[in-house]
Short mmCIF file of N, CA and C in Angstrom, two decimals:
data_model
loop_
_atom_site.label_atom_id
_atom_site.label_comp_id
_atom_site.label_asym_id
_atom_site.label_seq_id
_atom_site.Cartn_x
_atom_site.Cartn_y
_atom_site.Cartn_z
N UNK A 6 -36.09 144.90 -12.93
CA UNK A 6 -37.26 144.10 -13.16
C UNK A 6 -38.20 144.27 -11.97
N UNK A 7 -39.48 144.36 -12.27
CA UNK A 7 -40.44 144.43 -11.16
C UNK A 7 -41.64 143.54 -11.46
N UNK A 8 -42.19 143.02 -10.40
CA UNK A 8 -43.40 142.19 -10.48
C UNK A 8 -44.59 143.13 -10.58
N UNK A 9 -45.38 142.99 -11.64
CA UNK A 9 -46.54 143.85 -11.84
C UNK A 9 -47.84 143.15 -11.44
N UNK A 10 -47.96 141.87 -11.81
CA UNK A 10 -49.19 141.13 -11.51
C UNK A 10 -48.85 139.68 -11.18
N UNK A 11 -49.67 139.11 -10.33
CA UNK A 11 -49.53 137.71 -9.94
C UNK A 11 -50.92 137.09 -9.87
N UNK A 12 -51.09 135.98 -10.55
CA UNK A 12 -52.34 135.23 -10.44
C UNK A 12 -51.98 133.87 -9.85
N UNK A 13 -52.52 133.58 -8.68
CA UNK A 13 -52.26 132.31 -8.02
C UNK A 13 -53.31 131.31 -8.46
N UNK A 14 -52.86 130.21 -9.02
CA UNK A 14 -53.79 129.12 -9.36
C UNK A 14 -53.98 128.24 -8.13
N UNK A 15 -52.88 127.69 -7.62
CA UNK A 15 -52.93 126.85 -6.44
C UNK A 15 -51.57 126.87 -5.77
N UNK A 16 -51.55 127.35 -4.51
CA UNK A 16 -50.31 127.41 -3.75
C UNK A 16 -50.68 127.54 -2.28
N UNK A 17 -50.52 126.46 -1.53
CA UNK A 17 -50.87 126.49 -0.11
C UNK A 17 -52.34 126.87 0.07
N UNK A 18 -52.59 127.84 0.96
CA UNK A 18 -53.97 128.27 1.20
C UNK A 18 -54.47 129.23 0.13
N UNK A 19 -53.58 129.68 -0.74
CA UNK A 19 -53.97 130.63 -1.79
C UNK A 19 -54.49 129.87 -3.01
N UNK A 20 -55.68 130.25 -3.44
CA UNK A 20 -56.31 129.61 -4.60
C UNK A 20 -56.98 130.69 -5.44
N UNK A 21 -56.75 130.65 -6.73
CA UNK A 21 -57.44 131.52 -7.68
C UNK A 21 -57.56 132.96 -7.16
N UNK A 22 -56.42 133.56 -6.86
CA UNK A 22 -56.42 134.94 -6.38
C UNK A 22 -55.49 135.79 -7.24
N UNK A 23 -55.84 137.04 -7.37
CA UNK A 23 -55.08 137.98 -8.19
C UNK A 23 -54.49 139.08 -7.33
N UNK A 24 -53.25 139.45 -7.67
CA UNK A 24 -52.52 140.49 -6.95
C UNK A 24 -51.91 141.43 -7.98
N UNK A 25 -51.99 142.73 -7.73
CA UNK A 25 -51.34 143.74 -8.56
C UNK A 25 -50.35 144.50 -7.69
N UNK A 26 -49.20 144.82 -8.28
CA UNK A 26 -48.15 145.51 -7.53
C UNK A 26 -47.74 146.76 -8.30
N UNK A 27 -47.85 147.90 -7.66
CA UNK A 27 -47.45 149.18 -8.26
C UNK A 27 -45.93 149.31 -8.17
N UNK A 28 -45.35 150.20 -8.95
CA UNK A 28 -43.91 150.44 -8.81
C UNK A 28 -43.57 150.93 -7.41
N UNK A 29 -42.37 150.61 -6.95
CA UNK A 29 -41.91 151.08 -5.65
C UNK A 29 -42.07 150.04 -4.56
N UNK A 30 -41.92 150.50 -3.35
CA UNK A 30 -41.97 149.65 -2.17
C UNK A 30 -43.36 149.04 -2.01
N UNK A 31 -43.41 147.76 -1.67
CA UNK A 31 -44.68 147.06 -1.44
C UNK A 31 -44.69 146.53 -0.02
N UNK A 32 -45.79 146.78 0.67
CA UNK A 32 -45.96 146.26 2.02
C UNK A 32 -47.25 145.46 2.03
N UNK A 33 -47.15 144.20 2.40
CA UNK A 33 -48.33 143.34 2.49
C UNK A 33 -48.59 143.12 3.97
N UNK A 34 -49.79 143.42 4.42
CA UNK A 34 -50.12 143.26 5.83
C UNK A 34 -51.50 142.62 5.95
N UNK A 35 -51.76 142.07 7.10
CA UNK A 35 -53.04 141.43 7.36
C UNK A 35 -52.96 140.63 8.65
N UNK A 36 -54.09 140.03 9.03
CA UNK A 36 -54.11 139.26 10.28
C UNK A 36 -53.25 137.99 10.17
N UNK A 37 -52.95 137.42 11.32
CA UNK A 37 -52.21 136.16 11.35
C UNK A 37 -52.95 135.10 10.54
N UNK A 38 -52.18 134.25 9.88
CA UNK A 38 -52.70 133.13 9.10
C UNK A 38 -53.51 133.56 7.87
N UNK A 39 -53.32 134.80 7.41
CA UNK A 39 -54.05 135.28 6.23
C UNK A 39 -53.37 134.87 4.93
N UNK A 40 -52.10 134.46 5.01
CA UNK A 40 -51.38 134.02 3.81
C UNK A 40 -50.28 134.97 3.37
N UNK A 41 -49.86 135.88 4.23
CA UNK A 41 -48.81 136.84 3.87
C UNK A 41 -47.49 136.13 3.58
N UNK A 42 -47.07 135.27 4.47
CA UNK A 42 -45.81 134.53 4.27
C UNK A 42 -45.92 133.58 3.10
N UNK A 43 -47.08 133.01 2.91
CA UNK A 43 -47.31 132.12 1.78
C UNK A 43 -47.16 132.89 0.48
N UNK A 44 -47.72 134.08 0.41
CA UNK A 44 -47.61 134.92 -0.78
C UNK A 44 -46.15 135.28 -1.05
N UNK A 45 -45.43 135.65 -0.03
CA UNK A 45 -44.02 136.00 -0.18
C UNK A 45 -43.22 134.82 -0.72
N UNK A 46 -43.45 133.64 -0.17
CA UNK A 46 -42.74 132.46 -0.64
C UNK A 46 -43.11 132.12 -2.09
N UNK A 47 -44.37 132.29 -2.43
CA UNK A 47 -44.80 132.05 -3.81
C UNK A 47 -44.07 132.98 -4.78
N UNK A 48 -43.96 134.24 -4.43
CA UNK A 48 -43.26 135.18 -5.30
C UNK A 48 -41.82 134.72 -5.53
N UNK A 49 -41.16 134.29 -4.47
CA UNK A 49 -39.79 133.78 -4.61
C UNK A 49 -39.75 132.57 -5.55
N UNK A 50 -40.70 131.66 -5.36
CA UNK A 50 -40.67 130.41 -6.12
C UNK A 50 -41.17 130.58 -7.55
N UNK A 51 -42.06 131.52 -7.81
CA UNK A 51 -42.51 131.72 -9.18
C UNK A 51 -41.37 132.31 -10.02
N UNK A 52 -40.45 133.01 -9.37
CA UNK A 52 -39.28 133.53 -10.07
C UNK A 52 -38.20 132.47 -10.24
N UNK A 53 -37.93 131.69 -9.19
CA UNK A 53 -36.76 130.82 -9.18
C UNK A 53 -37.07 129.33 -9.19
N UNK A 54 -38.32 128.94 -9.07
CA UNK A 54 -38.67 127.53 -9.17
C UNK A 54 -39.23 126.95 -7.87
N UNK A 55 -40.13 126.00 -8.04
CA UNK A 55 -40.73 125.30 -6.91
C UNK A 55 -39.82 124.15 -6.50
N UNK A 56 -39.61 123.95 -5.20
CA UNK A 56 -38.81 122.80 -4.78
C UNK A 56 -39.58 121.49 -4.99
N UNK A 57 -38.86 120.40 -5.05
CA UNK A 57 -39.50 119.09 -5.26
C UNK A 57 -40.50 118.79 -4.15
N UNK A 58 -40.11 119.04 -2.92
CA UNK A 58 -41.00 118.84 -1.77
C UNK A 58 -41.32 120.19 -1.17
N UNK A 59 -42.60 120.53 -1.13
CA UNK A 59 -43.00 121.83 -0.65
C UNK A 59 -44.13 121.70 0.36
N UNK A 60 -44.04 122.44 1.47
CA UNK A 60 -45.15 122.42 2.43
C UNK A 60 -46.39 123.14 1.88
N UNK A 61 -46.26 123.81 0.75
CA UNK A 61 -47.38 124.54 0.16
C UNK A 61 -48.12 123.71 -0.89
N UNK A 62 -47.65 122.52 -1.14
CA UNK A 62 -48.29 121.64 -2.13
C UNK A 62 -49.26 120.73 -1.39
N UNK A 63 -50.48 121.22 -1.18
CA UNK A 63 -51.48 120.46 -0.43
C UNK A 63 -52.02 119.33 -1.29
N UNK A 64 -52.04 118.11 -0.76
CA UNK A 64 -52.51 116.96 -1.55
C UNK A 64 -53.98 117.06 -1.95
N UNK A 65 -54.77 117.79 -1.21
CA UNK A 65 -56.19 117.88 -1.53
C UNK A 65 -56.53 119.06 -2.44
N UNK A 66 -55.51 119.77 -2.94
CA UNK A 66 -55.77 120.94 -3.77
C UNK A 66 -56.27 120.52 -5.15
N UNK A 67 -57.14 121.33 -5.69
CA UNK A 67 -57.65 121.09 -7.04
C UNK A 67 -56.65 121.65 -8.04
N UNK A 68 -56.13 120.81 -8.90
CA UNK A 68 -55.17 121.27 -9.89
C UNK A 68 -53.75 121.24 -9.37
N UNK A 69 -52.83 121.60 -10.27
CA UNK A 69 -51.42 121.56 -9.91
C UNK A 69 -50.96 122.88 -9.28
N UNK A 70 -49.88 122.82 -8.54
CA UNK A 70 -49.30 124.02 -7.96
C UNK A 70 -48.77 124.87 -9.11
N UNK A 71 -49.32 126.09 -9.25
CA UNK A 71 -48.93 126.94 -10.36
C UNK A 71 -49.35 128.38 -10.11
N UNK A 72 -48.67 129.29 -10.81
CA UNK A 72 -49.00 130.71 -10.75
C UNK A 72 -48.59 131.35 -12.07
N UNK A 73 -49.25 132.46 -12.39
CA UNK A 73 -48.91 133.25 -13.57
C UNK A 73 -48.46 134.63 -13.11
N UNK A 74 -47.47 135.19 -13.80
CA UNK A 74 -46.96 136.51 -13.44
C UNK A 74 -46.80 137.37 -14.69
N UNK A 75 -46.78 138.68 -14.43
CA UNK A 75 -46.40 139.65 -15.46
C UNK A 75 -45.29 140.49 -14.85
N UNK A 76 -44.13 140.49 -15.50
CA UNK A 76 -42.97 141.25 -15.04
C UNK A 76 -42.71 142.39 -16.00
N UNK A 77 -42.26 143.51 -15.47
CA UNK A 77 -41.82 144.63 -16.30
C UNK A 77 -40.30 144.68 -16.16
N UNK A 78 -39.61 144.49 -17.27
CA UNK A 78 -38.15 144.47 -17.25
C UNK A 78 -37.60 145.90 -17.22
N UNK A 79 -36.33 146.03 -16.92
CA UNK A 79 -35.71 147.35 -16.82
C UNK A 79 -35.79 148.14 -18.12
N UNK A 80 -35.83 147.45 -19.25
CA UNK A 80 -35.91 148.13 -20.54
C UNK A 80 -37.35 148.44 -20.94
N UNK A 81 -38.30 148.16 -20.05
CA UNK A 81 -39.71 148.48 -20.31
C UNK A 81 -40.51 147.35 -20.93
N UNK A 82 -39.85 146.32 -21.43
CA UNK A 82 -40.58 145.19 -22.00
C UNK A 82 -41.34 144.46 -20.90
N UNK A 83 -42.47 143.87 -21.26
CA UNK A 83 -43.27 143.11 -20.31
C UNK A 83 -43.22 141.64 -20.67
N UNK A 84 -43.05 140.82 -19.67
CA UNK A 84 -42.98 139.38 -19.82
C UNK A 84 -44.10 138.75 -19.00
N UNK A 85 -44.87 137.90 -19.62
CA UNK A 85 -45.93 137.17 -18.91
C UNK A 85 -45.62 135.69 -19.04
N UNK A 86 -45.64 134.98 -17.92
CA UNK A 86 -45.39 133.54 -17.97
C UNK A 86 -46.13 132.83 -16.85
N UNK A 87 -46.20 131.52 -17.02
CA UNK A 87 -46.80 130.64 -16.02
C UNK A 87 -45.73 129.66 -15.57
N UNK A 88 -45.60 129.51 -14.25
CA UNK A 88 -44.69 128.49 -13.70
C UNK A 88 -45.54 127.47 -12.96
N UNK A 89 -45.20 126.22 -13.16
CA UNK A 89 -45.88 125.15 -12.46
C UNK A 89 -44.85 124.24 -11.82
N UNK A 90 -45.31 123.47 -10.85
CA UNK A 90 -44.43 122.49 -10.21
C UNK A 90 -44.47 121.24 -11.07
N UNK A 91 -43.32 120.66 -11.31
CA UNK A 91 -43.26 119.45 -12.11
C UNK A 91 -41.83 119.13 -12.50
N UNK A 92 -41.71 118.34 -13.55
CA UNK A 92 -40.39 117.92 -14.02
C UNK A 92 -40.02 118.51 -15.38
N UNK A 93 -41.01 118.77 -16.24
CA UNK A 93 -40.74 119.30 -17.58
C UNK A 93 -41.67 120.46 -17.88
N UNK A 94 -41.22 121.30 -18.80
CA UNK A 94 -42.03 122.45 -19.25
C UNK A 94 -42.58 123.24 -18.06
N UNK A 95 -41.67 123.64 -17.18
CA UNK A 95 -42.08 124.31 -15.95
C UNK A 95 -42.47 125.76 -16.17
N UNK A 96 -41.84 126.40 -17.14
CA UNK A 96 -42.12 127.81 -17.44
C UNK A 96 -42.54 127.91 -18.90
N UNK A 97 -43.68 128.56 -19.10
CA UNK A 97 -44.16 128.85 -20.44
C UNK A 97 -44.69 130.26 -20.45
N UNK A 98 -44.15 131.07 -21.34
CA UNK A 98 -44.62 132.44 -21.41
C UNK A 98 -44.12 133.12 -22.65
N UNK A 99 -44.37 134.43 -22.69
CA UNK A 99 -43.93 135.22 -23.83
C UNK A 99 -43.86 136.68 -23.46
N UNK A 100 -43.11 137.42 -24.27
CA UNK A 100 -43.09 138.86 -24.11
C UNK A 100 -44.41 139.40 -24.63
N UNK A 101 -45.00 140.34 -23.89
CA UNK A 101 -46.33 140.85 -24.22
C UNK A 101 -46.34 141.47 -25.62
N UNK A 102 -45.32 142.25 -25.96
CA UNK A 102 -45.22 142.77 -27.32
C UNK A 102 -44.12 141.99 -28.03
N UNK A 103 -44.41 141.54 -29.20
CA UNK A 103 -43.43 140.78 -29.97
C UNK A 103 -43.67 139.29 -29.92
N UNK A 104 -44.23 138.80 -28.84
CA UNK A 104 -44.59 137.39 -28.75
C UNK A 104 -43.44 136.42 -28.65
N UNK A 105 -42.22 136.89 -28.38
CA UNK A 105 -41.07 135.99 -28.23
C UNK A 105 -41.34 135.04 -27.06
N UNK A 106 -41.20 133.74 -27.32
CA UNK A 106 -41.50 132.74 -26.30
C UNK A 106 -40.39 132.68 -25.25
N UNK A 107 -40.80 132.34 -24.03
CA UNK A 107 -39.86 132.24 -22.92
C UNK A 107 -40.10 130.92 -22.20
N UNK A 108 -39.00 130.20 -21.95
CA UNK A 108 -39.06 128.96 -21.19
C UNK A 108 -38.12 129.09 -19.99
N UNK A 109 -37.90 128.00 -19.27
CA UNK A 109 -37.07 128.03 -18.07
C UNK A 109 -35.66 128.57 -18.33
N UNK A 110 -34.92 128.07 -19.34
CA UNK A 110 -33.58 128.61 -19.58
C UNK A 110 -33.59 130.10 -19.95
N UNK A 111 -34.57 130.53 -20.72
CA UNK A 111 -34.66 131.95 -21.11
C UNK A 111 -34.94 132.82 -19.88
N UNK A 112 -35.80 132.34 -18.98
CA UNK A 112 -36.10 133.09 -17.76
C UNK A 112 -34.86 133.18 -16.89
N UNK A 113 -34.13 132.08 -16.76
CA UNK A 113 -32.89 132.10 -15.97
C UNK A 113 -31.91 133.12 -16.52
N UNK A 114 -31.83 133.20 -17.84
CA UNK A 114 -30.93 134.16 -18.47
C UNK A 114 -31.37 135.59 -18.17
N UNK A 115 -32.68 135.85 -18.21
CA UNK A 115 -33.20 137.18 -17.89
C UNK A 115 -32.92 137.56 -16.45
N UNK A 116 -32.95 136.59 -15.55
CA UNK A 116 -32.69 136.85 -14.13
C UNK A 116 -31.21 137.07 -13.85
N UNK A 117 -30.36 136.70 -14.81
CA UNK A 117 -28.93 136.91 -14.66
C UNK A 117 -28.36 136.09 -13.51
N UNK A 118 -27.52 136.73 -12.72
CA UNK A 118 -26.87 136.03 -11.60
C UNK A 118 -27.73 136.04 -10.35
N UNK A 119 -28.95 136.56 -10.43
CA UNK A 119 -29.82 136.58 -9.26
C UNK A 119 -30.16 135.15 -8.85
N UNK A 120 -30.25 134.95 -7.55
CA UNK A 120 -30.63 133.64 -7.02
C UNK A 120 -31.77 133.84 -6.04
N UNK A 121 -32.43 132.76 -5.69
CA UNK A 121 -33.52 132.83 -4.72
C UNK A 121 -33.01 133.36 -3.38
N UNK A 122 -31.83 132.94 -2.98
CA UNK A 122 -31.26 133.38 -1.71
C UNK A 122 -30.97 134.88 -1.73
N UNK A 123 -30.34 135.35 -2.78
CA UNK A 123 -30.05 136.77 -2.91
C UNK A 123 -31.34 137.58 -2.95
N UNK A 124 -32.32 137.13 -3.70
CA UNK A 124 -33.60 137.83 -3.80
C UNK A 124 -34.27 137.93 -2.42
N UNK A 125 -34.21 136.85 -1.66
CA UNK A 125 -34.82 136.85 -0.33
C UNK A 125 -34.11 137.84 0.59
N UNK A 126 -32.80 137.88 0.54
CA UNK A 126 -32.06 138.75 1.46
C UNK A 126 -32.12 140.22 1.09
N UNK A 127 -32.29 140.55 -0.20
CA UNK A 127 -32.22 141.94 -0.63
C UNK A 127 -33.58 142.54 -0.97
N UNK A 128 -34.45 141.76 -1.62
CA UNK A 128 -35.66 142.36 -2.18
C UNK A 128 -36.97 141.90 -1.56
N UNK A 129 -37.06 140.69 -1.09
CA UNK A 129 -38.34 140.16 -0.60
C UNK A 129 -38.11 139.42 0.70
N UNK A 130 -38.25 140.14 1.80
CA UNK A 130 -37.95 139.55 3.09
C UNK A 130 -39.13 139.72 4.04
N UNK A 131 -39.22 138.80 4.97
CA UNK A 131 -40.29 138.81 5.98
C UNK A 131 -39.80 139.54 7.22
N UNK A 132 -40.68 139.72 8.18
CA UNK A 132 -40.31 140.32 9.45
C UNK A 132 -39.23 139.49 10.13
N UNK A 133 -39.36 138.18 10.05
CA UNK A 133 -38.34 137.29 10.63
C UNK A 133 -37.00 137.53 9.94
N UNK A 134 -37.01 137.62 8.61
CA UNK A 134 -35.78 137.89 7.87
C UNK A 134 -35.18 139.24 8.26
N UNK A 135 -36.05 140.24 8.42
CA UNK A 135 -35.60 141.57 8.77
C UNK A 135 -34.95 141.58 10.15
N UNK A 136 -35.54 140.86 11.10
CA UNK A 136 -34.98 140.83 12.45
C UNK A 136 -33.64 140.09 12.48
N UNK A 137 -33.43 139.23 11.51
CA UNK A 137 -32.14 138.53 11.41
C UNK A 137 -31.23 139.24 10.42
N UNK A 138 -31.51 140.49 10.13
CA UNK A 138 -30.83 141.26 9.09
C UNK A 138 -29.33 141.34 9.22
N UNK A 139 -28.84 141.59 10.41
CA UNK A 139 -27.40 141.73 10.57
C UNK A 139 -26.68 140.46 10.14
N UNK A 140 -27.23 139.33 10.54
CA UNK A 140 -26.63 138.05 10.16
C UNK A 140 -26.73 137.87 8.65
N UNK A 141 -27.85 138.27 8.06
CA UNK A 141 -28.05 138.14 6.63
C UNK A 141 -27.05 138.98 5.85
N UNK A 142 -26.76 140.18 6.36
CA UNK A 142 -25.81 141.07 5.69
C UNK A 142 -24.41 140.47 5.64
N UNK A 143 -24.09 139.68 6.64
CA UNK A 143 -22.77 139.09 6.71
C UNK A 143 -22.63 137.86 5.82
N UNK A 144 -23.75 137.32 5.35
CA UNK A 144 -23.71 136.09 4.57
C UNK A 144 -23.52 136.38 3.09
N UNK A 145 -22.90 135.43 2.41
CA UNK A 145 -22.90 135.37 0.97
C UNK A 145 -22.39 136.60 0.24
N UNK A 146 -23.01 136.84 -0.89
CA UNK A 146 -22.56 137.85 -1.83
C UNK A 146 -23.37 139.13 -1.75
N UNK A 147 -23.85 139.52 -0.59
CA UNK A 147 -24.69 140.70 -0.50
C UNK A 147 -23.93 141.96 -0.90
N UNK A 148 -22.71 142.12 -0.40
CA UNK A 148 -21.93 143.30 -0.79
C UNK A 148 -21.75 143.34 -2.30
N UNK A 149 -21.44 142.20 -2.87
CA UNK A 149 -21.27 142.10 -4.32
C UNK A 149 -22.56 142.47 -5.03
N UNK A 150 -23.69 142.02 -4.52
CA UNK A 150 -24.98 142.33 -5.15
C UNK A 150 -25.26 143.82 -5.13
N UNK A 151 -25.00 144.46 -3.98
CA UNK A 151 -25.26 145.88 -3.88
C UNK A 151 -24.36 146.68 -4.82
N UNK A 152 -23.09 146.32 -4.90
CA UNK A 152 -22.21 146.98 -5.85
C UNK A 152 -22.63 146.68 -7.28
N UNK A 153 -23.04 145.45 -7.53
CA UNK A 153 -23.47 145.05 -8.87
C UNK A 153 -24.67 145.83 -9.33
N UNK A 154 -25.64 146.05 -8.46
CA UNK A 154 -26.82 146.83 -8.82
C UNK A 154 -26.41 148.24 -9.21
N UNK A 155 -25.48 148.83 -8.47
CA UNK A 155 -25.07 150.20 -8.77
C UNK A 155 -24.34 150.29 -10.10
N UNK A 156 -23.77 149.18 -10.56
CA UNK A 156 -23.07 149.17 -11.84
C UNK A 156 -23.97 148.75 -13.00
N UNK A 157 -25.23 148.46 -12.72
CA UNK A 157 -26.14 148.11 -13.81
C UNK A 157 -26.41 146.64 -13.94
N UNK A 158 -26.12 145.85 -12.94
CA UNK A 158 -26.45 144.43 -12.99
C UNK A 158 -25.32 143.56 -12.52
N UNK A 159 -25.68 142.38 -12.06
CA UNK A 159 -24.71 141.43 -11.50
C UNK A 159 -23.72 140.95 -12.56
N UNK A 160 -24.19 140.65 -13.77
CA UNK A 160 -23.29 140.11 -14.77
C UNK A 160 -22.20 141.13 -15.12
N UNK A 161 -22.56 142.41 -15.17
CA UNK A 161 -21.57 143.44 -15.46
C UNK A 161 -20.56 143.57 -14.31
N UNK A 162 -21.06 143.46 -13.08
CA UNK A 162 -20.16 143.53 -11.93
C UNK A 162 -19.15 142.40 -11.97
N UNK A 163 -19.60 141.19 -12.25
CA UNK A 163 -18.69 140.05 -12.29
C UNK A 163 -17.63 140.24 -13.39
N UNK A 164 -18.03 140.81 -14.53
CA UNK A 164 -17.08 141.05 -15.62
C UNK A 164 -16.04 142.07 -15.22
N UNK A 165 -16.46 143.14 -14.54
CA UNK A 165 -15.53 144.19 -14.12
C UNK A 165 -14.54 143.62 -13.11
#
């Protein structure tokens, strides 16, 4: 699965901004306080959920904390959804072709055994995370994740 597009409605200092991501390695750079870390955290949370209390939920922001994404799955299907912070109906979306609706449980199923922690340690990390890499490698299920990816996914690895 890869992130193809991200539209930020309201998240920290990011408001009404669009981002496109090509296949392959992505490097986001810019001056201090430009919103790089905020963008990285938003990507993590748009996939796995917004916490109840977030430093990115500014009380003076117009509208609710939310973002829209378009993901390209490994089988080529495209999924577009919107995630918002709240208590109910947090994810609403559909597959671009076919129109099959997707909600929070369906998205969780598509993500398989991936977790926000695993995603941060393996796929979306900051310079701080990178400098703490050795410690990160020793934590949790990273070895399992790497073996799982080589076997075609975490759920298949766990079954084997």
